[in-house]
Short mmCIF file of C-alpha atoms in Angstrom, two decimals:
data_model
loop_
_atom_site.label_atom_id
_atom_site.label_comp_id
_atom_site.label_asym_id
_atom_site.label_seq_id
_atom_site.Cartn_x
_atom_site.Cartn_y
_atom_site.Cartn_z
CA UNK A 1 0.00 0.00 0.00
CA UNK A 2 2.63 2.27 1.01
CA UNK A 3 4.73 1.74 -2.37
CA UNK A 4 1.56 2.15 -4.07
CA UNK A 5 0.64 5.29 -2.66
CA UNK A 6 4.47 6.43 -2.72
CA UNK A 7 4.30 6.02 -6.73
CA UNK A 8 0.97 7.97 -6.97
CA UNK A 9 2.32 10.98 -5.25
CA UNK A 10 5.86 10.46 -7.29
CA UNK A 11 3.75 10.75 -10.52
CA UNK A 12 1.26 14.20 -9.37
CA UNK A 13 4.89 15.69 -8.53
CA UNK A 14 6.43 14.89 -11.80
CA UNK A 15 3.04 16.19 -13.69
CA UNK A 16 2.98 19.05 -11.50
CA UNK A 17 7.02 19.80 -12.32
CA UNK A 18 5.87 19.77 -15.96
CA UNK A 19 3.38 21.88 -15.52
CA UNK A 20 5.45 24.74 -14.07
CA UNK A 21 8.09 24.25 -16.62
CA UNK A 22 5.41 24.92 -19.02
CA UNK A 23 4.29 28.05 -17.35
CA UNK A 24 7.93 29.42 -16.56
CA UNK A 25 8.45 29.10 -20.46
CA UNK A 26 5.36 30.90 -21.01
CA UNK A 27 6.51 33.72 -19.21
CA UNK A 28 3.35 33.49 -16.44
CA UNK A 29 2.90 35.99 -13.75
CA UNK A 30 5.38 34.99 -11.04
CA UNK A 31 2.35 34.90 -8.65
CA UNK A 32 1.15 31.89 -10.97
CA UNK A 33 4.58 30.62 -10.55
CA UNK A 34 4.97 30.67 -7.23
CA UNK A 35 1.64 28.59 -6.62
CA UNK A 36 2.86 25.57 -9.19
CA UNK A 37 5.87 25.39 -7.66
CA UNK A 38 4.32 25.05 -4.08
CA UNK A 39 1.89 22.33 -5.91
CA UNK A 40 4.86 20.78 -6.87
CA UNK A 41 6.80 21.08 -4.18
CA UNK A 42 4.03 19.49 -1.50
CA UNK A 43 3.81 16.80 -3.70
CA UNK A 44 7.42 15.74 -4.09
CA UNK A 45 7.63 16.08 -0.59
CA UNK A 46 4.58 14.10 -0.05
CA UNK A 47 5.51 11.62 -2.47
CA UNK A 48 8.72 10.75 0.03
CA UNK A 49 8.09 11.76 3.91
CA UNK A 50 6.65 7.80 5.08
CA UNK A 51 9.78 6.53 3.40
CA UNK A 52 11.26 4.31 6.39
CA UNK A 53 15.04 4.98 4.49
CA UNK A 54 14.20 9.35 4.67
CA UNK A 55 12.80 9.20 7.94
CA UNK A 56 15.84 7.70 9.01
CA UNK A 57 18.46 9.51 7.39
CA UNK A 58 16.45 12.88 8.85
CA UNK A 59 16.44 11.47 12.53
CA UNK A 60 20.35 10.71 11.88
CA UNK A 61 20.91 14.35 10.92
CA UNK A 62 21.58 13.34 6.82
CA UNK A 63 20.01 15.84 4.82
CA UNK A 64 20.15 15.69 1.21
CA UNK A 65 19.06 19.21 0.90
CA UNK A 66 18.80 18.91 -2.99
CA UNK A 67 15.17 16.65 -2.38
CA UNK A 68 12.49 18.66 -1.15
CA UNK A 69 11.56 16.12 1.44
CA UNK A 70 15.01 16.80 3.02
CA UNK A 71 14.24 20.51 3.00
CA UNK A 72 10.51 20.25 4.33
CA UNK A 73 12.45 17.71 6.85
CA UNK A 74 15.39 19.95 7.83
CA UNK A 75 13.13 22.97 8.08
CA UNK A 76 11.28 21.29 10.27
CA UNK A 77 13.94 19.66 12.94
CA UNK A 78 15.17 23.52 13.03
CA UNK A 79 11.91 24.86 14.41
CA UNK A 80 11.74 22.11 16.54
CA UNK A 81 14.54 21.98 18.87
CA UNK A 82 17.19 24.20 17.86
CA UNK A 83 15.47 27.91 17.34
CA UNK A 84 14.11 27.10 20.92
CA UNK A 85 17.36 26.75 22.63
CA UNK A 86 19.25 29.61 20.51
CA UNK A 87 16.35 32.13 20.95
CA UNK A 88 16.88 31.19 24.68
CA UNK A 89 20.08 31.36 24.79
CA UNK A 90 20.58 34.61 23.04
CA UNK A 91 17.97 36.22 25.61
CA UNK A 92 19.84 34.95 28.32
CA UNK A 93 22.61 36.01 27.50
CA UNK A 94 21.39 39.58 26.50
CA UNK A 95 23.31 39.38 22.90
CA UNK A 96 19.46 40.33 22.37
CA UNK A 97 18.73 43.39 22.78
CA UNK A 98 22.69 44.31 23.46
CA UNK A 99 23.60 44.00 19.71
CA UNK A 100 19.94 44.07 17.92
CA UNK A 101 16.07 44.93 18.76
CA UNK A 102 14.61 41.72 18.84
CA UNK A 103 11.39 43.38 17.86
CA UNK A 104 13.06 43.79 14.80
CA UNK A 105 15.09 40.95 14.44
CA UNK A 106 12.09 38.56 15.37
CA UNK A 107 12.74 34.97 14.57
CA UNK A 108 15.40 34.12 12.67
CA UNK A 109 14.50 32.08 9.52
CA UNK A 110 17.60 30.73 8.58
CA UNK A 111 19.75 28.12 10.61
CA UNK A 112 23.27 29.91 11.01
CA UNK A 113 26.20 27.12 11.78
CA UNK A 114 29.49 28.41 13.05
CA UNK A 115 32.49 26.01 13.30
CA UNK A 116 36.09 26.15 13.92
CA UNK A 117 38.48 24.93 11.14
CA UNK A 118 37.80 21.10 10.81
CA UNK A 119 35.48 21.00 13.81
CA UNK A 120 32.23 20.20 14.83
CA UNK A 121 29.31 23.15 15.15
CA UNK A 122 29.63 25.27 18.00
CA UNK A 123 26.64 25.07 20.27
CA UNK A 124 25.04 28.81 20.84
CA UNK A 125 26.43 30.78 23.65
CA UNK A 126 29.30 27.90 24.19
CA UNK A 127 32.87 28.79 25.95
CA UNK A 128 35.39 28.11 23.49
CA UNK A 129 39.57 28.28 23.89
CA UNK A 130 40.58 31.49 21.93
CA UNK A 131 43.27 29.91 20.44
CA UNK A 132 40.73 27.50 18.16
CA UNK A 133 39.54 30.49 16.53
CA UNK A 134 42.87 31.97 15.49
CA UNK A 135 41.83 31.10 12.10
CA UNK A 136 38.80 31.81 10.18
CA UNK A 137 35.57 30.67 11.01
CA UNK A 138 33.47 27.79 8.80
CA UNK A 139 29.96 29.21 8.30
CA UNK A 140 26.98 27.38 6.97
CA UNK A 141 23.63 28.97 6.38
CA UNK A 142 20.63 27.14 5.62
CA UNK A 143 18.28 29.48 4.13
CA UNK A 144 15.40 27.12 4.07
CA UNK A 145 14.88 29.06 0.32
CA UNK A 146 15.68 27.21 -3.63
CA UNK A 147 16.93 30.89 -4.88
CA UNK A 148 20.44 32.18 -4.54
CA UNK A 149 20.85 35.40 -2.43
CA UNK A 150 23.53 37.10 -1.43
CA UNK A 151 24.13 37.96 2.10
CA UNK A 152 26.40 40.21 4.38
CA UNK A 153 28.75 37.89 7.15
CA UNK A 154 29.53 39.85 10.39
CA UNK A 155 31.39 38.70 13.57
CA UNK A 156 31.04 41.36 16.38
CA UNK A 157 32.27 41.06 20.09
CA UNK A 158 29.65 42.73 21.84
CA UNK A 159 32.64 43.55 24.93
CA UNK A 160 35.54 45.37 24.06
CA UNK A 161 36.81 47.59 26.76
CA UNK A 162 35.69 51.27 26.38
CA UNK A 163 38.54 52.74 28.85
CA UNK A 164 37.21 56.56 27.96
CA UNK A 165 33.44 55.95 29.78
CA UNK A 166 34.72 53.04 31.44
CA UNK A 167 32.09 50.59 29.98
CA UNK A 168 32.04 48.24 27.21
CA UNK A 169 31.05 48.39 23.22
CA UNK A 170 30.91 46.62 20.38
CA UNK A 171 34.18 45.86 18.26
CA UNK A 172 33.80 44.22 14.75
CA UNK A 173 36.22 41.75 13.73
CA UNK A 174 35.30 40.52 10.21
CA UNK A 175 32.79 41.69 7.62
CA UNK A 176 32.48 40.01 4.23
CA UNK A 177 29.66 41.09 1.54
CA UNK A 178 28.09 39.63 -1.42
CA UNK A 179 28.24 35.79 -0.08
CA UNK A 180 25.42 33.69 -2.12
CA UNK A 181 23.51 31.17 -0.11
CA UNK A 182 20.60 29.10 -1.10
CA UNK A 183 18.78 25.74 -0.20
CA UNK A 184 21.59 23.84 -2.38
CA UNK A 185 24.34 26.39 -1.42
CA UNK A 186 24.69 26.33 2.58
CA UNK A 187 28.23 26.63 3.14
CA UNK A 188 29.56 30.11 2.76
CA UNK A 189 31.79 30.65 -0.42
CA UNK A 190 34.29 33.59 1.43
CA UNK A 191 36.08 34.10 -1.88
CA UNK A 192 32.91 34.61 -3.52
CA UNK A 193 32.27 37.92 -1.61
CA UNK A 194 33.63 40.95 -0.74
CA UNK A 195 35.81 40.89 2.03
CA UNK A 196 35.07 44.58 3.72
CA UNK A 197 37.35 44.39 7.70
CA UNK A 198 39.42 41.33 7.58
CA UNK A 199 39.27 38.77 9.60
CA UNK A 200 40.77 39.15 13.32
CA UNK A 201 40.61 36.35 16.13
CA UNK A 202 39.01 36.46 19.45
CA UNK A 203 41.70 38.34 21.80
CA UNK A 204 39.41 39.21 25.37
CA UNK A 205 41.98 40.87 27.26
CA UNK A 206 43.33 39.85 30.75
CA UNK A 207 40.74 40.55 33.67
CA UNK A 208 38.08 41.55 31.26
CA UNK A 209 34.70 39.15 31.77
CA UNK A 210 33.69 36.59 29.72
CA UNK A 211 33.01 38.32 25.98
CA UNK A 212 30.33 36.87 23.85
CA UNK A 213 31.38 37.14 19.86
CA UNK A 214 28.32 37.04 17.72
CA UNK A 215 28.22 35.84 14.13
CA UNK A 216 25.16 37.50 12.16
CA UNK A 217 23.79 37.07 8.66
CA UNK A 218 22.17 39.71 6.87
CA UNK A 219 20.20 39.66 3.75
CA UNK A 220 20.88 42.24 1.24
CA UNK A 221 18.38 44.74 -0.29
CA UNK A 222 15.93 43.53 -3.34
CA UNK A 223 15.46 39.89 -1.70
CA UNK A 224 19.18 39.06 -1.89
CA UNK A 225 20.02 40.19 -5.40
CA UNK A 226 21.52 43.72 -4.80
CA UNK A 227 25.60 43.68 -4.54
CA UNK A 228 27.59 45.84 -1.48
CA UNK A 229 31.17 45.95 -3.23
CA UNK A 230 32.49 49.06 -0.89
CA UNK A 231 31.25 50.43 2.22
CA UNK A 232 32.50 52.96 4.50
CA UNK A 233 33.13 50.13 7.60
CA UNK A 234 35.32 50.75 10.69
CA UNK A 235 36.15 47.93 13.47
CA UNK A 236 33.90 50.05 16.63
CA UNK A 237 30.96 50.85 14.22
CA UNK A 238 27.48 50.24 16.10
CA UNK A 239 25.49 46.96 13.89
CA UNK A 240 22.32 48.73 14.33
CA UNK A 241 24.05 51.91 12.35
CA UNK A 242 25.70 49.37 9.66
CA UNK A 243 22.07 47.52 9.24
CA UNK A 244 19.59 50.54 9.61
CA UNK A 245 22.44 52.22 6.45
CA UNK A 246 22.70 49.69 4.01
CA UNK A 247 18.77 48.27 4.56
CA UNK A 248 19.99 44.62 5.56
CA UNK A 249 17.51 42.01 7.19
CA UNK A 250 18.70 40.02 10.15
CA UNK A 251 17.97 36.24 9.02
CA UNK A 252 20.53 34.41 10.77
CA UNK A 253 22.17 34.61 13.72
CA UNK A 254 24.60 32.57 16.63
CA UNK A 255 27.09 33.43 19.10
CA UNK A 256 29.91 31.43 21.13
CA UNK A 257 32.15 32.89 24.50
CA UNK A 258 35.92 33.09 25.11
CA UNK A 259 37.91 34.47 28.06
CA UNK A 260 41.71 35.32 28.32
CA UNK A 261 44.13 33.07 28.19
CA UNK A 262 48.17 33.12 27.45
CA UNK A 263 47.19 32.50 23.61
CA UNK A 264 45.60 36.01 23.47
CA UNK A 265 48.52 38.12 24.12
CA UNK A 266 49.98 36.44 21.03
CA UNK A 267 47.18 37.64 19.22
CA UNK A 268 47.63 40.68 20.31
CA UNK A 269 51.55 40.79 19.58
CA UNK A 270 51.35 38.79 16.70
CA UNK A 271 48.35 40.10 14.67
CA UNK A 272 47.02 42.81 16.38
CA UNK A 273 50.46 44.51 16.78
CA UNK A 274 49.99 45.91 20.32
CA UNK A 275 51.60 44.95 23.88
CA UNK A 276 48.63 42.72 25.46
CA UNK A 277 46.48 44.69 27.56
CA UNK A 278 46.01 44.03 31.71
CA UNK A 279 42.69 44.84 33.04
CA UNK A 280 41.27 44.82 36.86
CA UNK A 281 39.69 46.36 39.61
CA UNK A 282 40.66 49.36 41.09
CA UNK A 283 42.26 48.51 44.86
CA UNK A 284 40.55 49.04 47.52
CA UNK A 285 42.55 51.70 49.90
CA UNK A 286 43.61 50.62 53.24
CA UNK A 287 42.37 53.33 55.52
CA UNK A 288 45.07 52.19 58.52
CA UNK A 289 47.50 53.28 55.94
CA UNK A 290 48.63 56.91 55.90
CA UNK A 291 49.76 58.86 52.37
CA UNK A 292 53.43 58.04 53.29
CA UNK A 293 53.10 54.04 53.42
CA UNK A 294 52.97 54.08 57.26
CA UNK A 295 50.55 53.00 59.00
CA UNK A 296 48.37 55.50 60.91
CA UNK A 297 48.09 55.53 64.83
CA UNK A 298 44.54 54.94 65.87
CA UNK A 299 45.25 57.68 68.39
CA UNK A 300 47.10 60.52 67.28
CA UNK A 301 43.78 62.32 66.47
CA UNK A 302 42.51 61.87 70.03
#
């Protein structure tokens, strides 16, 4: 029965592919498009989801995201588990509203995946050893859309000393334009784009707290298709300004920690250029002790 009804559905998919190639040949309205390739999507997907082999690939995390029933699938398992736990997490940990409004950013629709060179996926809002990001990061987006658009890549850490008001800001440390991603295109194609501030590791300084680095993709105007080959970019811009000038849509986003240790201060010699930085609380003054380093006698101002 189920092979039976399997091969129904694969033959109303293929008819219904036919039909929209028909219709994108005779130049129909894309409205009309746009519903056949629904129809024809549903049914492909349809066609496949009680397949015992699918289902099991999908609960085993192997997506073939070329087969809409791996999309539908994917999609799916994201909105499950996974956009629960990072929309927590990034509450939690305030990178929401710190770096964006999330009345603006709402829910992300894409799944953004960031990984260290070779490794596996960094968890959102996970500690990580500086020293694993001293190279650049592997970023997959899956867009959960067939179409290619290009996107914006951004890694902020949302705190960077501010020594002048004796707070903390947002420093950028790589911004690349003009990366294409689609359903069949997740991981990010660096060369591809534009790279606009270079890439620079995590260095949190020496008795600074934990920093949280966020990684953010942003759509770029006319749904994806419109390029951003120069902009006018500095490493303690505010993301809000950057997004708000160039009209980019927050559709991805994740985040991981670091904290000092001795591999930072060769970032900061090495690549950065600068003597590593000390931070730390101001010390307390010991009242028994006079201006001259002696201690005071209780009761010379009897």
């Amino acid at each position: 029965v189920l092979d039976a009804y399997k091969t129904k559905k694969a033959a109303e998919a293929e008819a219904a592919a036919e039909g929209l190639k028909r219709a994108q040949e005779s130049g129909e309205s894309a409205e009309r498009i746009a519903e056949l390739k629904k129809k024809w999507f549903d049914l492909a997907v349809e066609s496949e989801i009680r397949d015992p082999e699918v289902l099991w690939n999908a609960r085993n995390g192997k997506f073939d995201l070329s087969r809409p029933v791996y999309q539908h699938l994917k999609e799916k398992a994201w909105l499950a588990r996974p956009l629960e736990v990072l929309m927590q997490r990034l509450l939690q940990m305030f990178v929401l509203p710190d770096l964006l409004d999330p009345r603006v950013v709402g829910t992300p629709e894409a799944q953004l995946n960031i990984a260290m060179s070779g490794e596996s996926v960094i968890e959102p809002g996970s500690i990580i050893d500086p020293s694993n990001a001293r190279e650049q990061l592997d970023i997959e987006l899956v867009t959960f859309h067939e179409d290619s658009r290009l996107h914006t890549l951004a890694m902020i850490d949302l705190d960077e000393p501010f020594e002048e008001q004796q707070t903390f800001r947002e420093q950028f440390h790589w911004i690349v334009s003009n990366v294409p991603f689609s359903m069949n295109q997740i991981k990010a194609d660096i060369g591809a784009g534009n790279v606009l501030l270079p890439y620079i590791p995590p260095h949190p300084a020496k008795g600074t707290p934990v920093h949280r680095y966020a990684v953010v993709a942003l759509e770029q105007p006319e749904n994806g298709q419109q390029r951003i080959d120069s902009a006018d970019v500095s490493r303690d811009m505010v993301l809000r300004d950057f997004v708000a000038q160039h009209s980019l849509r927050t559709v991805g986003i994740s985040f991981f920690r670091a904290s000092w240790n001795e591999s930072v201060d060769a970032v900061y010699r090495e690549v950065l250029n600068l003597p590593p930085p000390s931070y730390g609380q101001m010390p307390i003054p010991d009242k028994t002790i006079g201006p001259d380093g002696r201690r005071i006698n209780l009761y010379e101002h009897y």
